[in-house]
XYZ file of C-alpha atoms in Angstrom:
495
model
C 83.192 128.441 72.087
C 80.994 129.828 74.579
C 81.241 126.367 76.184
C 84.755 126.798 76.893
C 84.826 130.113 78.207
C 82.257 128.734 80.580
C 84.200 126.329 81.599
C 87.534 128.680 81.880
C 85.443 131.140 84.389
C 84.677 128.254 86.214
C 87.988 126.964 87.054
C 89.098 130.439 87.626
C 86.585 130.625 90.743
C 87.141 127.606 92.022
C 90.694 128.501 92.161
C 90.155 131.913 93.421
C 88.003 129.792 96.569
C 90.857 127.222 97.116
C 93.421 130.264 97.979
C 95.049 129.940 101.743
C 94.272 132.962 103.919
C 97.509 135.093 105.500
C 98.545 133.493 108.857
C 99.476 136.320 111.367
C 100.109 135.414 114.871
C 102.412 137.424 118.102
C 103.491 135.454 121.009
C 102.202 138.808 122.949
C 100.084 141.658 121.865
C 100.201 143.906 125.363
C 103.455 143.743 127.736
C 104.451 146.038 130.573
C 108.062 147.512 131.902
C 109.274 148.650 135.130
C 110.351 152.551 135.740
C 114.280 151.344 134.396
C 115.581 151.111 130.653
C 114.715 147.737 129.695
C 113.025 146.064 126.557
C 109.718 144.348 125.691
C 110.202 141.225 122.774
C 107.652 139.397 121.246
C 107.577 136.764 117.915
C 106.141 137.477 115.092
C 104.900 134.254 113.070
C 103.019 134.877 109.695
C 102.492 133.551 105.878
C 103.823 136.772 104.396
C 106.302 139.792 104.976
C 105.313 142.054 107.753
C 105.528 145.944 108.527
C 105.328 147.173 111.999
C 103.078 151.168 112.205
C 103.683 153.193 115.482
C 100.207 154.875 116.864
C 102.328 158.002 117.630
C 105.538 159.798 117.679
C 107.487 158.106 120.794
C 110.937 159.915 121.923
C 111.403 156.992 125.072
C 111.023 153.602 122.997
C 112.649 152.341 119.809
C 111.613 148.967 118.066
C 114.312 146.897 116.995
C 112.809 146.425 113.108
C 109.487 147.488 111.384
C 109.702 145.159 108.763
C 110.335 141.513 108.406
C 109.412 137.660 107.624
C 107.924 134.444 109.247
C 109.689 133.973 112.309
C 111.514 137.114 113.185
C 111.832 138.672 116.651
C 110.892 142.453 117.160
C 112.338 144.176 120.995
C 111.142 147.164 121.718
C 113.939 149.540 123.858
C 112.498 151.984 126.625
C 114.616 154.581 128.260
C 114.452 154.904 131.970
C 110.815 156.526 132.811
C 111.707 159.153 135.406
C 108.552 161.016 134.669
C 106.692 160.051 137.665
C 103.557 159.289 135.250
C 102.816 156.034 133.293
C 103.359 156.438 129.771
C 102.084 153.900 127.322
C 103.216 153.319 123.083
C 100.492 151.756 120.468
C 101.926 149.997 117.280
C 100.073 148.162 114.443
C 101.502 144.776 112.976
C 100.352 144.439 109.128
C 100.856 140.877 107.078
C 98.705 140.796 103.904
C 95.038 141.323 104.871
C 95.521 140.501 108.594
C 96.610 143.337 111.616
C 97.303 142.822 115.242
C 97.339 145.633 117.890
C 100.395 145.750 120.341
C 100.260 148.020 123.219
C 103.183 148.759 125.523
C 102.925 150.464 128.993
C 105.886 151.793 131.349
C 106.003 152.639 135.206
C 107.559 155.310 136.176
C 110.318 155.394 139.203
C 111.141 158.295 141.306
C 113.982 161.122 141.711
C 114.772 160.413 145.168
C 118.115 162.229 145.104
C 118.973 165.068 147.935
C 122.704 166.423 147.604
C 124.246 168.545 149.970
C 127.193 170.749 150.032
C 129.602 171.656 153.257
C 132.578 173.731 153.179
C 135.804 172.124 154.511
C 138.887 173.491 153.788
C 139.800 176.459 151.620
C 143.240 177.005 150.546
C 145.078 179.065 147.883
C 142.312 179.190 144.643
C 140.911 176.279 145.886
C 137.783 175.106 148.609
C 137.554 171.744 149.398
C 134.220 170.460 149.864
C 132.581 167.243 151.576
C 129.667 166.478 148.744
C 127.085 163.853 150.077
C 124.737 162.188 147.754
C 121.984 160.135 149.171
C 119.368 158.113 146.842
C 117.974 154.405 147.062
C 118.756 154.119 143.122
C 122.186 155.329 142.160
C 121.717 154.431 138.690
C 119.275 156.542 137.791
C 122.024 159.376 137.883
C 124.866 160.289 135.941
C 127.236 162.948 136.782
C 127.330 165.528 139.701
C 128.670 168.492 140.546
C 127.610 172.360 141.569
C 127.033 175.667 140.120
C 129.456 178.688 141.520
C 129.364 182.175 141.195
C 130.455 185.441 143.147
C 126.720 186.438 144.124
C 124.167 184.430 145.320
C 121.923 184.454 142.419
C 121.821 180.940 140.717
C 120.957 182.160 137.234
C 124.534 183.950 136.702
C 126.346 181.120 137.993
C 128.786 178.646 135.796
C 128.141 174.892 136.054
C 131.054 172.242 136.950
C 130.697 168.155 136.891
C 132.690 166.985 139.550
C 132.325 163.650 139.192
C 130.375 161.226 136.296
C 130.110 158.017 138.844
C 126.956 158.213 141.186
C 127.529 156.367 144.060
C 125.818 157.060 147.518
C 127.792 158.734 150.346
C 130.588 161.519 151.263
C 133.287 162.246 148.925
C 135.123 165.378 148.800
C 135.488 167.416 145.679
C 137.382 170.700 144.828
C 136.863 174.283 143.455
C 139.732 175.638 141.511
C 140.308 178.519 140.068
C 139.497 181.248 143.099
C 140.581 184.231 143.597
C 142.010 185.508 146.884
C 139.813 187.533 149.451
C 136.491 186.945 146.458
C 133.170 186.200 147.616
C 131.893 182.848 145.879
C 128.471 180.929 146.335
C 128.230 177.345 145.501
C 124.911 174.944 144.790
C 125.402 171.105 144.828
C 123.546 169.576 141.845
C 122.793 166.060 140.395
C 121.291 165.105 137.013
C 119.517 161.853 136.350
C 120.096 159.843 133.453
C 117.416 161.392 131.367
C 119.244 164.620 132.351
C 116.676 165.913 135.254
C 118.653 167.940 137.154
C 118.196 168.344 140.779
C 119.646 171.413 142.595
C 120.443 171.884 145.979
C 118.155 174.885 147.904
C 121.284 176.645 149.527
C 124.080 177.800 148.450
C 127.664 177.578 150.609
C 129.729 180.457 150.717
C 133.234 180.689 150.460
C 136.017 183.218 151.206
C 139.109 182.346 150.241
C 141.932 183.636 152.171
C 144.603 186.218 151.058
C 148.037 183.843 151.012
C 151.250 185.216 150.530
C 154.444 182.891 149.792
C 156.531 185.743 149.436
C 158.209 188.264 152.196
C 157.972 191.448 150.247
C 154.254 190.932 149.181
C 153.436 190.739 153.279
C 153.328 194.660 153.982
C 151.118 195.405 150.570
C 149.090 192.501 151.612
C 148.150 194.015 154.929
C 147.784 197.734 153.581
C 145.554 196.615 150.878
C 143.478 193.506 152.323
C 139.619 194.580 153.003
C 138.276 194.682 157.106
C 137.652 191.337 158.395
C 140.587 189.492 155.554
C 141.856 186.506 156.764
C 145.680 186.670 155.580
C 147.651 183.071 155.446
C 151.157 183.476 155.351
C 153.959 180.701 154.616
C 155.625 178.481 157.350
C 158.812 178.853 157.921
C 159.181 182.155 155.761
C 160.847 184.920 156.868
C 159.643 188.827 157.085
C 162.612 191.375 157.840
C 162.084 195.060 158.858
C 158.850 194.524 160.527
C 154.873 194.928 159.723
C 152.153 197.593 160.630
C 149.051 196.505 160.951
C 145.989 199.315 160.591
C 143.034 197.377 159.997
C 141.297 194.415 161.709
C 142.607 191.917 159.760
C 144.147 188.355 161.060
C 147.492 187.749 159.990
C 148.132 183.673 160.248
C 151.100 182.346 159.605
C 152.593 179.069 159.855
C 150.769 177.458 156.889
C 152.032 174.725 154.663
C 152.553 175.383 150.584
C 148.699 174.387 149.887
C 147.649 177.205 152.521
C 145.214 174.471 153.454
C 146.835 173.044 156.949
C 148.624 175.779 159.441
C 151.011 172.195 160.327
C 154.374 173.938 159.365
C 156.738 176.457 161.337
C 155.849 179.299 162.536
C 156.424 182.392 160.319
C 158.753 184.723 161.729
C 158.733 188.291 161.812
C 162.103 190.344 162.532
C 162.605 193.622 163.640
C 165.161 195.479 163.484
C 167.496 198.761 164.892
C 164.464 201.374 165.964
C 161.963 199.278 163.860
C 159.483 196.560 166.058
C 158.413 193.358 164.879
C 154.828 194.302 164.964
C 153.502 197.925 165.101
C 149.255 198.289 165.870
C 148.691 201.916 165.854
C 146.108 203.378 167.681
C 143.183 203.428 165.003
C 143.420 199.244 164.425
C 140.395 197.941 165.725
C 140.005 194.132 166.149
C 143.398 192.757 164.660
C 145.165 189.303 165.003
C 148.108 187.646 165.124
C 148.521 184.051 165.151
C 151.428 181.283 164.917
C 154.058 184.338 164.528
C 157.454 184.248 165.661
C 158.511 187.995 166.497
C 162.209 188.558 167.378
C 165.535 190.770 166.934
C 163.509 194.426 167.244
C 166.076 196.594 169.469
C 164.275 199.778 169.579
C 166.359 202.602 172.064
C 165.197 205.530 170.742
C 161.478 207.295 170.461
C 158.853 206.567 168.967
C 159.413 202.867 169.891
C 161.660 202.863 172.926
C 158.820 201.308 174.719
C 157.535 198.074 172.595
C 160.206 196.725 170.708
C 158.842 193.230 169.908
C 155.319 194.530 169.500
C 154.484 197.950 169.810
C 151.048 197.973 170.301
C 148.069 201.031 171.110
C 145.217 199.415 169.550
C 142.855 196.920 170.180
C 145.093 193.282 169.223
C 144.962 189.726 169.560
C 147.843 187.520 169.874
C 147.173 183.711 169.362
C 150.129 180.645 169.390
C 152.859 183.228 169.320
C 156.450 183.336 170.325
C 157.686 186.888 171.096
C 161.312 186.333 171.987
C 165.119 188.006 172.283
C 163.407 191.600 171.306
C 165.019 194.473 173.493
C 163.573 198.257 174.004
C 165.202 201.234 176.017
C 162.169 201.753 178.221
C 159.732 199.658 178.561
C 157.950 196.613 177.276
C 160.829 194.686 175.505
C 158.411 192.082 174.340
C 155.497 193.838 174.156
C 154.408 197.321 175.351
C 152.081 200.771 173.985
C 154.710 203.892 173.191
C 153.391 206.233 174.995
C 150.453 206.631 177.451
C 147.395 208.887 177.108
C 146.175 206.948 174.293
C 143.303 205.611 173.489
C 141.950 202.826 175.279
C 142.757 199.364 173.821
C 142.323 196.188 174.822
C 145.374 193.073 174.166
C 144.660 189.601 174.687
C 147.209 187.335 174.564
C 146.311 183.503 174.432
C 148.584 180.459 174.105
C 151.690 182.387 173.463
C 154.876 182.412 174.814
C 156.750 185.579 175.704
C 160.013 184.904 176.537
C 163.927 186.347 176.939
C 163.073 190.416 176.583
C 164.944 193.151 177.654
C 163.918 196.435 178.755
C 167.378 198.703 179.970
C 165.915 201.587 181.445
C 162.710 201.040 183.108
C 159.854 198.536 184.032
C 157.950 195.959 182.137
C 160.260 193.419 180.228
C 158.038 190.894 179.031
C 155.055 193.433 178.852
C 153.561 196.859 179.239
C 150.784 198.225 179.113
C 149.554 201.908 180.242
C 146.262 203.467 181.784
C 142.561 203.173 180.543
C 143.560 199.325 178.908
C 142.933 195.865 179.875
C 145.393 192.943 179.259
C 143.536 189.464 178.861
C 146.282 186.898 179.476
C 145.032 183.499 178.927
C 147.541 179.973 179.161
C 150.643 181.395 178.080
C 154.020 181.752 179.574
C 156.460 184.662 180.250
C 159.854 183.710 181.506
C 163.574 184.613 181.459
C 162.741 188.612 180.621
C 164.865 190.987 182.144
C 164.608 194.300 183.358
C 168.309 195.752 183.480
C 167.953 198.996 185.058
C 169.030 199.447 188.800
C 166.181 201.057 189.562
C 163.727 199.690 187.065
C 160.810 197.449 188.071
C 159.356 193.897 187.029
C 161.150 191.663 184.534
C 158.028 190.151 183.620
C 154.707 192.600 183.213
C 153.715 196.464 184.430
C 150.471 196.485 183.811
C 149.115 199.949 184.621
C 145.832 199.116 183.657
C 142.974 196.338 184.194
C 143.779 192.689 184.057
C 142.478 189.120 183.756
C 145.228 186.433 183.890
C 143.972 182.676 183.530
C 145.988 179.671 184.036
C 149.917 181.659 183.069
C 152.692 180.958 184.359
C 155.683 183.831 185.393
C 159.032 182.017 186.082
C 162.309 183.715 186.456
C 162.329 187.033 184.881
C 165.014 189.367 186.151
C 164.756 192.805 187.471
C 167.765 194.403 188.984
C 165.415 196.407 190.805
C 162.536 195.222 192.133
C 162.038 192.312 190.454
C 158.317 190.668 190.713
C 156.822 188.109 187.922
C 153.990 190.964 188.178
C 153.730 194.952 188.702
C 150.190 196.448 188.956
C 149.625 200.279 188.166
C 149.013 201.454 191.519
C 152.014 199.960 193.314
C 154.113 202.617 191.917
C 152.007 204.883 190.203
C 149.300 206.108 192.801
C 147.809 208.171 190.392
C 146.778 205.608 188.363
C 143.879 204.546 187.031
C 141.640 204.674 189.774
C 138.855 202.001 188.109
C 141.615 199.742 187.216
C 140.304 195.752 188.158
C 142.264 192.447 188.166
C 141.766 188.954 188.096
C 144.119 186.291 188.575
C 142.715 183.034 188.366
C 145.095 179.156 188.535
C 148.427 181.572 187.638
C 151.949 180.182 188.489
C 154.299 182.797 189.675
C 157.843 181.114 190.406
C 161.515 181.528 190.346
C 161.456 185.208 189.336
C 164.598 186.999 190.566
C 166.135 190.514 191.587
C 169.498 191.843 192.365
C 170.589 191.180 196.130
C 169.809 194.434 197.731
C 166.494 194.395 196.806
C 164.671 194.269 200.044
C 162.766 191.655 199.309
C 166.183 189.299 198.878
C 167.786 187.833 201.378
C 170.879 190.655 202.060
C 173.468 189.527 200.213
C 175.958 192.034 198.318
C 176.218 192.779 194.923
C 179.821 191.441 194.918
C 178.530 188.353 196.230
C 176.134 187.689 193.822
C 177.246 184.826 191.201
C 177.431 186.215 187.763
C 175.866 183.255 186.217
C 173.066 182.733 188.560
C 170.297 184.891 190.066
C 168.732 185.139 193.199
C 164.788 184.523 194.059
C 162.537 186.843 195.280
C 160.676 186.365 198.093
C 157.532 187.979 196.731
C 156.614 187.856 193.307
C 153.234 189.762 193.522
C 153.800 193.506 195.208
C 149.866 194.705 196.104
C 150.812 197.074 198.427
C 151.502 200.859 198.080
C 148.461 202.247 196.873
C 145.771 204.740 199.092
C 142.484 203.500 197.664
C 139.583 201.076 197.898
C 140.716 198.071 199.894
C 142.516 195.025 197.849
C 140.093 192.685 198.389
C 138.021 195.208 196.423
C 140.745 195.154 193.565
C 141.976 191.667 192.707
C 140.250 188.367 192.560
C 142.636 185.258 193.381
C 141.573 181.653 192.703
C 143.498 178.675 192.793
């Protein structure tokens, strides 16, 4: 018995030594990636069933399995390493009694993204911006867009994407949502595709401008808009009874239905019996009219006999205007101050045409303006006024103040007195103001006309005198008539 147990033992060792050892064998053991998302594979040959260990916790690369048999495949995923340090993952391979170490390292790109904001067109609730993105390695990002407030401090701002396609380059992108007249900062920013965001260092600011569609909002507009509010008004729309404007604000008009482009008619203001198109009252400071058409003011009786078009005694700006068919008792049909004695003001008139006034009783058709002010009169054109009174003066301007006229032109205004495209202060009004300056520089003063007896026509009568025609004067520009410094000491002409 003892034999066969013996003998037993013995067979069981010999068996025991004839047992085949676990095969475990990787095509790779160590691999490295570049900076992108990519993937690391290797084979796995062995005897036996497998299990795959990570050395760590790894939030940046996933293997495909961690368990399988003789001739599987195992791909490890990385996400994009944006990091700007290598970073490195340690598993262990386990089959039966054998292990194998696998080690996997990553580069790590750059974020080489700037964005930039600039502001280019701001219409009703919306700005209109030219975004420019500029990186060697557009798909490392994944959306864009900016952060927007109404103060300058980043934290309190909201976030909008603009735009989930990176792709290097301009493109414009919009703002909705804005109100009118509000202060708004905006910060261009990019995120990467591991969600780094990159913010730009400086914000744009934006003011959208007060736009009114309507013709009865226009006069609440004005009297509640801030100093310095850009007001946009509709092309083509039509204002009736007049405006007053107290503040320095601009009034533009002229705009198209978007209030982004000033491309459509010109918005016309109307008068009306005693009321002017425009009235600036003495305390505006700094206001300014563009793209207006200002017409049908007939204004005979005080405080507007003088200025029916615009009535102006305070400082005003008049840009791409047409001030036409307006008609005032006194003086300045198309434009003129009510009374004198004011305070000083300053009007500057540029690119604006000024053009079939009347004034019945007095001087000044086209325009007036009184002592201790200064007309700037840049490119425009003032022609076909009319003066109607027999012994009025001018049918184009009385300026009883300083001047500077650049590059105008005066044709045929009427005066049934005597009629010249231009009247200084001191040619009829000695006592003037004795500091008053001009300068006429490249001006074009033609076919103005007066009644026949004028002396500076040619003699013929009244009777004689076609009704449908007028005659020319001989002299458009009167300098004499004035005791004083001498006229070379007084006027500046340039051609």
């Amino acid at each position: 018995m003892l034999k066969k147990l013996v003998f037993v033992a013995a067979l069981a060792a010999l068996a025991i030594g004839c047992t085949k050892e676990t095969e475990l064998v990787l095509s790779s053991e160590s691999g490295t990636l570049e900076y992108k998302a990519g993937s690391y594979t290797l084979n796995v040959t062995s005897s036996d069933d497998w299990t795959l260990t990570p050395g760590g916790s790894y939030d940046w690369i996933t293997p495909s399995k961690t368990s399988g048999k003789m001739g599987d495949q195992i791909t490890f995923n990385a996400l994009i390493n944006l990091t700007g340090k290598i970073r490195s993952a340690s598993y262990t391979i386990t089959s039966g009694s054998q292990t194998k170490n696998i080690s996997i390292n990553q580069k790590s790109g750059t974020i080489d993204a700037a964005v930039s904001l600039s502001l280019k067109n701001v219409g009703k609730g919306t700005a209109y911006f030219d975004y420019t993105i500029s990186t060697s390695n557009p798909d490392d990002y994944q959306d864009y867009g900016f952060y927007y407030g109404t103060t300058s401090d980043l934290a309190k701002a909201e976030r909008k994407v603009a735009g989930s396609s990176v792709s290097t380059g301009t493109k414009e992108v919009t703002l909705d949502g804005l109100a009118d007249n509000a202060e708004y900062y905006a910060w261009p920013w990019i995120t990467t595709v591991t969600g780094v965001e990159v913010v730009g260092d400086t914000p744009v600011k934006v003011i959208p401008p007060i736009c009114v569609a309507k013709a009865e909002d226009l006069q609440t507009t004005i009297d509640e808009a801030a100093e310095y509010s850009v007001i946009r008004l509709l092309g083509g729309m039509t204002v009736t009874g007049g405006i007053e404007v107290k503040s320095n604000v601009t009034i533009s008009g002229g705009w198209n239905a978007e209030f982004t482009e000033q491309n459509a008619a010109k918005t016309i203001i109307e008068g009306g019996k005693e009321i002017p198109g425009v009235i600036v009252p003495e305390e505006t400071v700094g206001a300014v009219i563009q793209n207006l058409e200002i017409t049908k003011a007939v204004c005979m009786e005080a405080p507007f006999k003088r200025g029916a078009g615009i009535s102006v005694n305070g400082d005003l700006t008049i840009e791409n205007c047409y001030i036409h068919d307006n008609r005032a008792y006194s003086r300045g049909g198309g434009i003129g101050s009510a009374f004198d004695g004011g305070c000083p003001f300053t009007l500057t008139i540029i690119n604006s045409n000024i053009s079939h006034n009347i004034s019945e009783d007095s001087h000044g058709a086209a325009i007036y303006t009184p002592y201790n002010t200064k007309l700037i009169m840049v490119n425009s054109l003032v022609s076909h006024n009319w003066c109607q009174e027999e012994d009025g003066y001018t049918g184009g301007l009385a300026v009883y103040g300083s001047s500077v006229l650049i590059n105008n032109t005066f044709a045929k205004n009427f005066c049934n007195g005597e009629g010249d495209g231009y009247y200084y202060n001191y040619i009829f009004r000695p006592d003037g103001d004795p500091e008053a300056t001009h300068y006429i520089v490249n001006n074009v003063f033609a076919g103005d006309m007066c009644r026949p007896s004028n002396p500076y026509c040619d003699g013929w009568s009244w009777d004689e005198f076609p009704a449908d025609s007028y005659k020319p004067c001989q002299r458009n520009v009167k300098l004499e008539g004035r005791d004083g410094p001498p006229i070379e000491d007084m006027y500046v002409f340039k051609n």
